[in-house]
PDB file of C-alpha atoms in Angstrom:
ATOM      1  CA  UNK A  18     -15.195 -19.395 -97.117  1.00 85.00           C
ATOM      2  CA  UNK A  19     -17.106 -16.303 -96.145  1.00 95.00           C
ATOM      3  CA  UNK A  20     -14.920 -13.247 -95.545  1.00 98.00           C
ATOM      4  CA  UNK A  21     -16.813 -12.728 -92.273  1.00 98.00           C
ATOM      5  CA  UNK A  22     -15.872 -16.204 -91.081  1.00 98.00           C
ATOM      6  CA  UNK A  23     -12.292 -15.565 -92.159  1.00 98.00           C
ATOM      7  CA  UNK A  24     -12.310 -12.303 -90.179  1.00 98.00           C
ATOM      8  CA  UNK A  25     -13.689 -13.984 -87.036  1.00 98.00           C
ATOM      9  CA  UNK A  26     -11.071 -16.731 -87.434  1.00 98.00           C
ATOM     10  CA  UNK A  27      -8.281 -14.158 -87.732  1.00 98.00           C
ATOM     11  CA  UNK A  28      -9.583 -12.320 -84.669  1.00 98.00           C
ATOM     12  CA  UNK A  29      -9.558 -15.609 -82.740  1.00 98.00           C
ATOM     13  CA  UNK A  30      -5.907 -16.121 -83.722  1.00 98.00           C
ATOM     14  CA  UNK A  31      -5.186 -12.538 -82.664  1.00 98.00           C
ATOM     15  CA  UNK A  32      -6.851 -13.199 -79.298  1.00 98.00           C
ATOM     16  CA  UNK A  33      -4.717 -16.303 -78.779  1.00 98.00           C
ATOM     17  CA  UNK A  34      -1.612 -14.336 -79.764  1.00 98.00           C
ATOM     18  CA  UNK A  35      -2.510 -11.577 -77.317  1.00 98.00           C
ATOM     19  CA  UNK A  36      -2.873 -14.131 -74.524  1.00 98.00           C
ATOM     20  CA  UNK A  37       0.507 -15.604 -75.411  1.00 98.00           C
ATOM     21  CA  UNK A  38       2.097 -12.148 -75.371  1.00 98.00           C
ATOM     22  CA  UNK A  39       0.508 -11.380 -71.975  1.00 98.00           C
ATOM     23  CA  UNK A  40       1.982 -14.588 -70.535  1.00 98.00           C
ATOM     24  CA  UNK A  41       5.411 -13.622 -71.849  1.00 97.00           C
ATOM     25  CA  UNK A  42       5.136 -10.203 -70.226  1.00 98.00           C
ATOM     26  CA  UNK A  43       3.871 -11.814 -67.036  1.00 97.00           C
ATOM     27  CA  UNK A  44       6.879 -14.135 -66.966  1.00 97.00           C
ATOM     28  CA  UNK A  45       9.250 -11.190 -67.233  1.00 97.00           C
ATOM     29  CA  UNK A  46       7.336  -9.020 -64.760  1.00 97.00           C
ATOM     30  CA  UNK A  47       7.065 -11.706 -62.080  1.00 97.00           C
ATOM     31  CA  UNK A  48      10.288 -13.654 -62.676  1.00 97.00           C
ATOM     32  CA  UNK A  49       8.632 -16.917 -63.680  1.00 97.00           C
ATOM     33  CA  UNK A  50      11.165 -18.590 -65.962  1.00 96.00           C
ATOM     34  CA  UNK A  51      10.143 -21.228 -68.513  1.00 94.00           C
ATOM     35  CA  UNK A  52       9.233 -24.021 -68.240  1.00 95.00           C
ATOM     36  CA  UNK A  53       7.679 -23.086 -64.881  1.00 96.00           C
ATOM     37  CA  UNK A  54       3.927 -22.472 -64.944  1.00 95.00           C
ATOM     38  CA  UNK A  55       3.514 -21.511 -61.309  1.00 96.00           C
ATOM     39  CA  UNK A  56       4.770 -18.641 -59.237  1.00 95.00           C
ATOM     40  CA  UNK A  57       3.203 -15.267 -58.700  1.00 96.00           C
ATOM     41  CA  UNK A  58      -0.647 -15.363 -58.611  1.00 97.00           C
ATOM     42  CA  UNK A  59      -0.878 -12.612 -61.262  1.00 97.00           C
ATOM     43  CA  UNK A  60       1.237 -14.715 -63.619  1.00 97.00           C
ATOM     44  CA  UNK A  61      -0.772 -17.843 -62.872  1.00 97.00           C
ATOM     45  CA  UNK A  62      -4.012 -16.084 -63.819  1.00 98.00           C
ATOM     46  CA  UNK A  63      -2.481 -14.918 -67.112  1.00 98.00           C
ATOM     47  CA  UNK A  64      -1.282 -18.433 -67.799  1.00 98.00           C
ATOM     48  CA  UNK A  65      -4.743 -19.893 -67.064  1.00 98.00           C
ATOM     49  CA  UNK A  66      -6.353 -17.322 -69.368  1.00 98.00           C
ATOM     50  CA  UNK A  67      -4.019 -18.417 -72.153  1.00 98.00           C
ATOM     51  CA  UNK A  68      -4.595 -22.128 -71.609  1.00 98.00           C
ATOM     52  CA  UNK A  69      -8.365 -21.749 -71.197  1.00 98.00           C
ATOM     53  CA  UNK A  70      -8.532 -19.642 -74.368  1.00 98.00           C
ATOM     54  CA  UNK A  71      -6.583 -22.258 -76.331  1.00 98.00           C
ATOM     55  CA  UNK A  72      -8.860 -25.006 -75.000  1.00 98.00           C
ATOM     56  CA  UNK A  73     -11.981 -23.026 -75.857  1.00 98.00           C
ATOM     57  CA  UNK A  74     -10.673 -22.209 -79.345  1.00 98.00           C
ATOM     58  CA  UNK A  75     -10.277 -25.917 -80.120  1.00 98.00           C
ATOM     59  CA  UNK A  76     -14.053 -26.248 -79.748  1.00 98.00           C
ATOM     60  CA  UNK A  77     -14.963 -22.848 -81.155  1.00 98.00           C
ATOM     61  CA  UNK A  78     -13.168 -22.914 -84.508  1.00 98.00           C
ATOM     62  CA  UNK A  79     -14.605 -26.198 -85.848  1.00 98.00           C
ATOM     63  CA  UNK A  80     -18.061 -25.204 -84.567  1.00 98.00           C
ATOM     64  CA  UNK A  81     -17.729 -21.858 -86.384  1.00 98.00           C
ATOM     65  CA  UNK A  82     -16.651 -23.445 -89.647  1.00 98.00           C
ATOM     66  CA  UNK A  83     -19.308 -26.178 -89.558  1.00 98.00           C
ATOM     67  CA  UNK A  84     -22.040 -23.662 -88.731  1.00 98.00           C
ATOM     68  CA  UNK A  85     -20.868 -21.433 -91.582  1.00 98.00           C
ATOM     69  CA  UNK A  86     -20.579 -24.228 -94.141  1.00 97.00           C
ATOM     70  CA  UNK A  87     -23.894 -25.927 -93.274  1.00 98.00           C
ATOM     71  CA  UNK A  88     -25.908 -22.855 -92.304  1.00 96.00           C
ATOM     72  CA  UNK A  89     -25.956 -19.118 -92.809  1.00 97.00           C
ATOM     73  CA  UNK A  90     -22.388 -17.808 -92.658  1.00 98.00           C
ATOM     74  CA  UNK A  91     -23.596 -14.369 -91.523  1.00 98.00           C
ATOM     75  CA  UNK A  92     -25.309 -15.851 -88.474  1.00 98.00           C
ATOM     76  CA  UNK A  93     -22.267 -17.990 -87.748  1.00 98.00           C
ATOM     77  CA  UNK A  94     -20.012 -14.929 -87.977  1.00 98.00           C
ATOM     78  CA  UNK A  95     -22.358 -13.043 -85.641  1.00 98.00           C
ATOM     79  CA  UNK A  96     -22.296 -15.846 -83.085  1.00 98.00           C
ATOM     80  CA  UNK A  97     -18.524 -15.992 -83.546  1.00 98.00           C
ATOM     81  CA  UNK A  98     -18.214 -12.273 -82.866  1.00 98.00           C
ATOM     82  CA  UNK A  99     -20.271 -12.687 -79.688  1.00 98.00           C
ATOM     83  CA  UNK A 100     -17.974 -15.553 -78.639  1.00 98.00           C
ATOM     84  CA  UNK A 101     -14.954 -13.302 -79.176  1.00 98.00           C
ATOM     85  CA  UNK A 102     -16.461 -10.523 -77.073  1.00 98.00           C
ATOM     86  CA  UNK A 103     -17.182 -13.046 -74.336  1.00 98.00           C
ATOM     87  CA  UNK A 104     -13.636 -14.407 -74.436  1.00 98.00           C
ATOM     88  CA  UNK A 105     -12.122 -10.919 -74.275  1.00 98.00           C
ATOM     89  CA  UNK A 106     -14.311 -10.074 -71.271  1.00 98.00           C
ATOM     90  CA  UNK A 107     -13.319 -13.419 -69.747  1.00 98.00           C
ATOM     91  CA  UNK A 108      -9.606 -12.761 -70.303  1.00 98.00           C
ATOM     92  CA  UNK A 109      -9.647  -9.210 -68.952  1.00 98.00           C
ATOM     93  CA  UNK A 110     -11.765 -10.165 -65.959  1.00 98.00           C
ATOM     94  CA  UNK A 111      -9.773 -13.282 -65.098  1.00 98.00           C
ATOM     95  CA  UNK A 112      -6.439 -11.454 -65.437  1.00 96.00           C
ATOM     96  CA  UNK A 113      -7.608  -8.975 -62.780  1.00 96.00           C
ATOM     97  CA  UNK A 114      -9.385 -11.390 -60.432  1.00 96.00           C
ATOM     98  CA  UNK A 115     -10.435 -15.003 -61.019  1.00 95.00           C
ATOM     99  CA  UNK A 116     -13.888 -14.212 -59.617  1.00 96.00           C
ATOM    100  CA  UNK A 117     -14.495 -11.752 -62.492  1.00 97.00           C
ATOM    101  CA  UNK A 118     -14.395 -14.333 -65.292  1.00 97.00           C
ATOM    102  CA  UNK A 119     -18.001 -15.543 -65.042  1.00 97.00           C
ATOM    103  CA  UNK A 120     -19.866 -13.123 -67.318  1.00 98.00           C
ATOM    104  CA  UNK A 121     -17.395 -13.492 -70.169  1.00 98.00           C
ATOM    105  CA  UNK A 122     -17.422 -17.271 -69.800  1.00 98.00           C
ATOM    106  CA  UNK A 123     -21.221 -17.369 -69.938  1.00 98.00           C
ATOM    107  CA  UNK A 124     -21.374 -15.131 -73.031  1.00 98.00           C
ATOM    108  CA  UNK A 125     -18.855 -17.344 -74.805  1.00 98.00           C
ATOM    109  CA  UNK A 126     -20.657 -20.512 -73.755  1.00 98.00           C
ATOM    110  CA  UNK A 127     -24.012 -19.286 -75.085  1.00 98.00           C
ATOM    111  CA  UNK A 128     -22.422 -18.231 -78.398  1.00 98.00           C
ATOM    112  CA  UNK A 129     -20.691 -21.608 -78.721  1.00 98.00           C
ATOM    113  CA  UNK A 130     -23.978 -23.380 -78.020  1.00 98.00           C
ATOM    114  CA  UNK A 131     -25.645 -21.307 -80.754  1.00 98.00           C
ATOM    115  CA  UNK A 132     -22.922 -22.327 -83.217  1.00 98.00           C
ATOM    116  CA  UNK A 133     -23.313 -25.983 -82.251  1.00 98.00           C
ATOM    117  CA  UNK A 134     -27.075 -25.840 -82.734  1.00 98.00           C
ATOM    118  CA  UNK A 135     -26.737 -24.047 -86.083  1.00 98.00           C
ATOM    119  CA  UNK A 136     -24.050 -26.437 -87.297  1.00 98.00           C
ATOM    120  CA  UNK A 137     -25.825 -29.537 -86.024  1.00 98.00           C
ATOM    121  CA  UNK A 138     -29.096 -28.466 -87.616  1.00 98.00           C
ATOM    122  CA  UNK A 139     -27.348 -27.860 -90.922  1.00 98.00           C
ATOM    123  CA  UNK A 140     -25.481 -31.160 -90.876  1.00 98.00           C
ATOM    124  CA  UNK A 141     -28.630 -33.123 -90.068  1.00 98.00           C
ATOM    125  CA  UNK A 142     -30.529 -31.318 -92.831  1.00 97.00           C
ATOM    126  CA  UNK A 143     -27.753 -32.114 -95.313  1.00 97.00           C
ATOM    127  CA  UNK A 144     -27.725 -35.771 -94.284  1.00 97.00           C
ATOM    128  CA  UNK A 145     -31.496 -36.017 -94.635  1.00 96.00           C
ATOM    129  CA  UNK A 146     -31.363 -34.421 -98.085  1.00 95.00           C
ATOM    130  CA  UNK A 147     -28.991 -37.155 -99.111  1.00 81.00           C
TER     131      UNK A 147
END
């Protein structure tokens, strides 16, 4: 595996860990005791950021690895870095106000689409080559 892909993967795990930590702080700050997932609106936004980030990562990580293994790993790492920037902007914006999540979401979506195209192209080329 490319060290760049490994770095992007580690940063994705760090992002998910940061979201988890923010939810824990939000629980303490707003008195939302587990297993509750509803309460103060600030907590609920933090919780949604965490869940949305986990959901997005389930699509992102395989797309990253397939794009890297069946295409140029440097391009895949670049698209992965753009996805990470988008997800951080999404998380920060959403945590402040749900209406501020759009730009980060769009950046992440475009980067994910690029990974899917790169990976799909590479897989099809490998299948055609036999």
